[in-house]
Short mmCIF file of C-alpha atoms in Angstrom, two decimals:
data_model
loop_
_atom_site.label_atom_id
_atom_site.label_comp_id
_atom_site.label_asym_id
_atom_site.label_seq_id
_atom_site.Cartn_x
_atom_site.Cartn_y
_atom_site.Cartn_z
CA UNK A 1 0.00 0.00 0.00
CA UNK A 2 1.47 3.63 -1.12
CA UNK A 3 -0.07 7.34 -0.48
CA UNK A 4 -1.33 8.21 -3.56
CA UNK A 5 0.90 10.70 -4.53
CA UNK A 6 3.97 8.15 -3.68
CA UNK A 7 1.72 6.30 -6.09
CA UNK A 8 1.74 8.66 -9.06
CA UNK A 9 5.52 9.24 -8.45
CA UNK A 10 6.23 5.65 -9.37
CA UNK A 11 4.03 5.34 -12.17
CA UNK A 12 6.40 7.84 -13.38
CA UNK A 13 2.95 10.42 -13.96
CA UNK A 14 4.89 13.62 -11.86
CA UNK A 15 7.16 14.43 -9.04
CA UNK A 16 5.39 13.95 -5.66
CA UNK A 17 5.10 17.53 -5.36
CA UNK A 18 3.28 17.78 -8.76
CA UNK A 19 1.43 14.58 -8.12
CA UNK A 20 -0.11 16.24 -4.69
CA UNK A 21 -1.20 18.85 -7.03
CA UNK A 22 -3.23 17.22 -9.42
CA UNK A 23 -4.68 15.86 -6.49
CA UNK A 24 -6.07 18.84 -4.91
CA UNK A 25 -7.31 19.69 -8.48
CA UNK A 26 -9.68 16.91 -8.65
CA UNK A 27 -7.76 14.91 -11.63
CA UNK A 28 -6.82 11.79 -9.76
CA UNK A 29 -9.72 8.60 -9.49
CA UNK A 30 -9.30 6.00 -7.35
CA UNK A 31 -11.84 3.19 -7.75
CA UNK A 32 -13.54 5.49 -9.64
CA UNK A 33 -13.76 8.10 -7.21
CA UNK A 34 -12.23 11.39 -7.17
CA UNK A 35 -9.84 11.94 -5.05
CA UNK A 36 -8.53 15.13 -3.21
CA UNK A 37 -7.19 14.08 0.51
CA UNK A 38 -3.02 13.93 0.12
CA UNK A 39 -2.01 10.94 2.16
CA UNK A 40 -5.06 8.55 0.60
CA UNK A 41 -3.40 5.47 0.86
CA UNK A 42 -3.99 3.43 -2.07
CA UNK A 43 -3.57 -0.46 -2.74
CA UNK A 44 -1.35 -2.06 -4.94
CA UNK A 45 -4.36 -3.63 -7.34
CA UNK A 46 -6.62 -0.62 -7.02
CA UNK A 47 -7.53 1.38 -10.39
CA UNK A 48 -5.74 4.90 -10.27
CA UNK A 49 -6.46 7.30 -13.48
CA UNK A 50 -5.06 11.18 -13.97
CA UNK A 51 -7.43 12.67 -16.36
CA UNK A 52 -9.02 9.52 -17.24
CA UNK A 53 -6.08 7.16 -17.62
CA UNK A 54 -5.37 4.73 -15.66
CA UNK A 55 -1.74 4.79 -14.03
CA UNK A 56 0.31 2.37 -12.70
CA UNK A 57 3.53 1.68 -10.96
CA UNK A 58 6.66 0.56 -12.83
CA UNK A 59 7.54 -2.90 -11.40
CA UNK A 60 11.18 -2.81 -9.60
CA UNK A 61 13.38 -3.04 -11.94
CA UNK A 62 17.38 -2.38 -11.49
CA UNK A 63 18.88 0.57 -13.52
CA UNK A 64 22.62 1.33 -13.36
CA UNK A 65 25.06 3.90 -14.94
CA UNK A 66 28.52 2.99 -15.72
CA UNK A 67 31.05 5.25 -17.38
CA UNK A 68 32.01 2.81 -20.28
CA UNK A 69 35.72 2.99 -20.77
CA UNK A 70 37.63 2.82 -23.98
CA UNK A 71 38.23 -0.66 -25.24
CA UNK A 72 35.18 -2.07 -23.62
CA UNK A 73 32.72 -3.86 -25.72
CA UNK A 74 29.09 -2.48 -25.71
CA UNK A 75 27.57 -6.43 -25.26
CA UNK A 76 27.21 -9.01 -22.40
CA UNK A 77 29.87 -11.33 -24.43
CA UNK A 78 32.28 -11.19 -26.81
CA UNK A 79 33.22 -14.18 -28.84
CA UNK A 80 37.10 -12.84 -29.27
CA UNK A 81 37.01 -12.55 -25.50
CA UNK A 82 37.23 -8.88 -25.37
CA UNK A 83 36.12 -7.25 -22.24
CA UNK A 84 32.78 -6.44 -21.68
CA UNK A 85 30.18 -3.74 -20.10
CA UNK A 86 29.06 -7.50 -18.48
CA UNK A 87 32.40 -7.74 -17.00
CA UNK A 88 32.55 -4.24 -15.92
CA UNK A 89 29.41 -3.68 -14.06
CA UNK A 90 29.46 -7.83 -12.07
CA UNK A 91 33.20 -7.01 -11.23
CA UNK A 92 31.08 -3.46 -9.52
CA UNK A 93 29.05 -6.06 -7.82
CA UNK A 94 25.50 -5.67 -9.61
CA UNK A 95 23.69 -8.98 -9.58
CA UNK A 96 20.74 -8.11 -11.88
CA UNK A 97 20.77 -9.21 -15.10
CA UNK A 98 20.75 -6.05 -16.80
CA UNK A 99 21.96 -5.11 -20.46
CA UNK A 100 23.17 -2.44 -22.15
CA UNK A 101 20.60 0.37 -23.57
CA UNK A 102 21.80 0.76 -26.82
CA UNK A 103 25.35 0.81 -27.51
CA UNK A 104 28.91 2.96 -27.49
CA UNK A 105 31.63 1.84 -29.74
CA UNK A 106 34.25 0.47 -28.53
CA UNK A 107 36.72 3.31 -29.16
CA UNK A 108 33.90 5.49 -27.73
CA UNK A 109 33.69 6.43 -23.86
CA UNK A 110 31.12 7.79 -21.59
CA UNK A 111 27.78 7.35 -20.27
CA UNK A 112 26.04 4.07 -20.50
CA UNK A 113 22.74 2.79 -19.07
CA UNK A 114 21.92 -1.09 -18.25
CA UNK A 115 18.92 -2.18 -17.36
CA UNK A 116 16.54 -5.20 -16.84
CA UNK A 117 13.51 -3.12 -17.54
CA UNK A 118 12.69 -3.90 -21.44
CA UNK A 119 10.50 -1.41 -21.66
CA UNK A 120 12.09 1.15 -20.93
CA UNK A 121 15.13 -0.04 -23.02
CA UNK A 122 12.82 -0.23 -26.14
CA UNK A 123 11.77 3.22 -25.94
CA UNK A 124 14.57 4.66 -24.92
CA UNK A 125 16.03 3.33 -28.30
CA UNK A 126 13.61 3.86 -30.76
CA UNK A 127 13.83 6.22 -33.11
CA UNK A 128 10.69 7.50 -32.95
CA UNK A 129 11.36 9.44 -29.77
CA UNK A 130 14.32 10.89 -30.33
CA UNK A 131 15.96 10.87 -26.95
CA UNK A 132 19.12 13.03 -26.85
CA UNK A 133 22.48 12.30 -26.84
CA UNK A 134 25.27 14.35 -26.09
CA UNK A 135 28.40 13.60 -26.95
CA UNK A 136 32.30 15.55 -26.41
CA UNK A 137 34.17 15.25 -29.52
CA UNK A 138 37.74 16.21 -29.93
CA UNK A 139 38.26 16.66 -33.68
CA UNK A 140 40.91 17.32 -36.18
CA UNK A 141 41.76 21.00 -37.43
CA UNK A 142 39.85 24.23 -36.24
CA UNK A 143 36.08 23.96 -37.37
CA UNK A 144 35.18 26.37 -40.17
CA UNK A 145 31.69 28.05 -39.85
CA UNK A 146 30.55 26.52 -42.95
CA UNK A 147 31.23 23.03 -41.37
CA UNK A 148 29.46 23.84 -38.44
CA UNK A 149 26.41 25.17 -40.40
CA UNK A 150 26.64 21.70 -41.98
CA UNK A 151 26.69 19.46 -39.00
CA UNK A 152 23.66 21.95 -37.71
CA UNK A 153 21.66 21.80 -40.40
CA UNK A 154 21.94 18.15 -40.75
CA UNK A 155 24.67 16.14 -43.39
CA UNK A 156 24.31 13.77 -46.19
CA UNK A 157 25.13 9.98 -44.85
CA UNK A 158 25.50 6.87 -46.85
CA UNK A 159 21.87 5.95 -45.54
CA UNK A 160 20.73 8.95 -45.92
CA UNK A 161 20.56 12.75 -44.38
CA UNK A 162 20.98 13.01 -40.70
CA UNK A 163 18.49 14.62 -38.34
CA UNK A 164 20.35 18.38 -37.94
CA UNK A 165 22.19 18.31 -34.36
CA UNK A 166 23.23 21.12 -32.21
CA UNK A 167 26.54 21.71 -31.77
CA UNK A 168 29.04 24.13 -29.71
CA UNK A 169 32.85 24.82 -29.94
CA UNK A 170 34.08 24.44 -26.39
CA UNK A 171 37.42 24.84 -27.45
CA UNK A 172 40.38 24.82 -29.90
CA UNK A 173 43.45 23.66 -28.89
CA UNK A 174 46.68 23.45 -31.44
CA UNK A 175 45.46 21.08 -34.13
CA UNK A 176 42.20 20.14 -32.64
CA UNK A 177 38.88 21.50 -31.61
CA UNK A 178 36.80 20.06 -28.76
CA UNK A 179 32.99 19.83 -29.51
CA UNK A 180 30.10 19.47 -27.90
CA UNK A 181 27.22 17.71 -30.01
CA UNK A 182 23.70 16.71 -29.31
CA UNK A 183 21.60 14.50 -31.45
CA UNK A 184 18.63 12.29 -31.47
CA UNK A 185 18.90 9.96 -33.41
CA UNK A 186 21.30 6.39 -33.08
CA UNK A 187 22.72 4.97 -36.50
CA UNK A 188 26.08 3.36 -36.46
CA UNK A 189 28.85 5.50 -35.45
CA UNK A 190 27.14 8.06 -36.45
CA UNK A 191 28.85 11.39 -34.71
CA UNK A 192 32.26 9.65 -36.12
CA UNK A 193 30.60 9.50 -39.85
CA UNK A 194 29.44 13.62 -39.39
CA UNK A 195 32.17 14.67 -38.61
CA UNK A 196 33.90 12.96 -42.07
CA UNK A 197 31.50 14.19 -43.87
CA UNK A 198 32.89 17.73 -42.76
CA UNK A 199 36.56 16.79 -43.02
CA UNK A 200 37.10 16.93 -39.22
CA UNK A 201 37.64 13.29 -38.37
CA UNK A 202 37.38 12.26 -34.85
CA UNK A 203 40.13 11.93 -32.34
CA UNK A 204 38.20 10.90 -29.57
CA UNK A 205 34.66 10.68 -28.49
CA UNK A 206 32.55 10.51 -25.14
CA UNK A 207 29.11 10.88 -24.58
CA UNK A 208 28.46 13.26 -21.88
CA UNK A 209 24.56 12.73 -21.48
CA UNK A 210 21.73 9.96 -22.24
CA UNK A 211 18.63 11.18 -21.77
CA UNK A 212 18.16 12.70 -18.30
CA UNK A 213 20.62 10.30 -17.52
CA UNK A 214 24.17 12.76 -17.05
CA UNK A 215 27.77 11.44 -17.22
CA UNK A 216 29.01 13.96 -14.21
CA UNK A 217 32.28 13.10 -12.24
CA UNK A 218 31.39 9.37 -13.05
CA UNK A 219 35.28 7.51 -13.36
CA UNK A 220 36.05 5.56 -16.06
CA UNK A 221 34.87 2.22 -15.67
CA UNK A 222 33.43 3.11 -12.40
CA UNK A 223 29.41 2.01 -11.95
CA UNK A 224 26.66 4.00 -9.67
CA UNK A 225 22.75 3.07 -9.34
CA UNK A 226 20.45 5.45 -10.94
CA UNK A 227 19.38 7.96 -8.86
CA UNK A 228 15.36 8.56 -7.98
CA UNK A 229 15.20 11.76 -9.34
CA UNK A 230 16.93 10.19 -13.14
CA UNK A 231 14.46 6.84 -12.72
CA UNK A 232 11.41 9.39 -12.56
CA UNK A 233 12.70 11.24 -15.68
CA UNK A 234 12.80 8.01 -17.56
CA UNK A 235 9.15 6.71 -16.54
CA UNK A 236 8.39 9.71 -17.29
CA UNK A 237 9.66 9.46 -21.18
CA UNK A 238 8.04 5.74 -20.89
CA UNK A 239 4.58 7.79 -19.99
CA UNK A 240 4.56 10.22 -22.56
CA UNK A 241 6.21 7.54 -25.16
CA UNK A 242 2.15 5.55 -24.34
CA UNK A 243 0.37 8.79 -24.34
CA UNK A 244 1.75 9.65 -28.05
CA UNK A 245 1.11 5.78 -29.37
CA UNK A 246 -2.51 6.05 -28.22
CA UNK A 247 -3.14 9.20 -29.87
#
């Protein structure tokens, strides 16, 4: 048994303090019964709707973030024996069988989520919802305005144009310039292939942000447990990911 708006936190529907809102405005059934007393405790089969559809708790599922090193391979096993995110995240002591949501290369670094909750996983990488990705790149040369215009307004791939990105010059540095990049879509290597397209080639790459889900001070190869506030955020995206299929 939860208090309802404990209840409409986990179903990913708002923050508690947003949930106790929508409360006190009348837009939360229970049983079929409007309800506006904060602290209604509600039971774990009962039939809870926000503006007429019905809500429900995510099960418990495990979601960790590990800051993928270089030479790491994006898979739970690797037939040459390369090292895995598998290896990396049992060695950090999670017991869960959890897998990778979508992938980093292996001579890319930076944020990845695992997780045993499929759902989530599925939307999270489908290209219908475009969830961001941001990415530090160091490239070759000093970036010319025109190439930046380019990348911005979206280049010509093999498969076809890409989605335009947003993109800032953090620095430039002797040969090189450091990017930041943000895109929404996930083809194969595809901030590498941009960049080629623009005659910058890659030096290295790490992806700073997944999501709501933020690299920070993570270390290499170190793993943490999502926190609350990022495991809201992503029910959240699962929410509004149903709301848009049923419309």
């Amino acid at each position: 048994m939860l208090r309802l708006q404990k209840y409409l936190a986990a179903a990913g529907v708002a923050s508690r303090r947003r949930a106790e809102e929508l409360i006190v405005a009348g837009r939360v059934r229970v049983g079929g019964r409007t309800v506006r007393e904060l602290g209604t405790s509600v039971e774990d089969d009962a039939q809870v709707e926000v503006d007429g559809r019905v809500v429900r708790p995510a099960a418990v599922h495990t979601y960790v973030v590990l800051h993928k090193p270089v030479g790491v391979m994006t898979t739970m096993r690797d037939p040459e024996g390369r090292r895995t995110v598998a290896d990396v995240v049992r060695r950090a002591g999670v017991t869960a069988r959890v897998v990778p949501v979508g992938r980093l290369d292996y001579d890319t670094s930076g944020v990845l989520l695992l997780t045993d909750d499929g759902e989530t996983a599925n939307v999270l990488t489908h290209p219908r919802f475009g969830v961001e990705k941001m990415y530090r790149a160091t490239v070759r040369g000093r970036l010319a305005p025109e190439a930046i215009e380019a990348i911005m307004r979206g280049v010509r791939l093999d498969e076809g144009r890409a989605a335009p990105a947003q993109l800032r010059v953090v620095a430039v540095r002797r040969d090189v310039s450091l990017v930041d990049i943000t895109i929404h879509e996930g083809r194969n290597r595809q901030v590498r292939r941009m960049f080629e397209v623009v005659d910058h080639p890659v030096v290295a790459l790490a992806r700073l942000r997944f999501g709501p889900i933020a690299l920070g001070e993570l270390a290499p190869g170190a793993v943490r447990p999502a926190t609350a506030r990022e495991v809201t955020a992503l029910h959240r995206i699962i929410t509004d990911a149903k709301t848009e299929a049923d419309a």
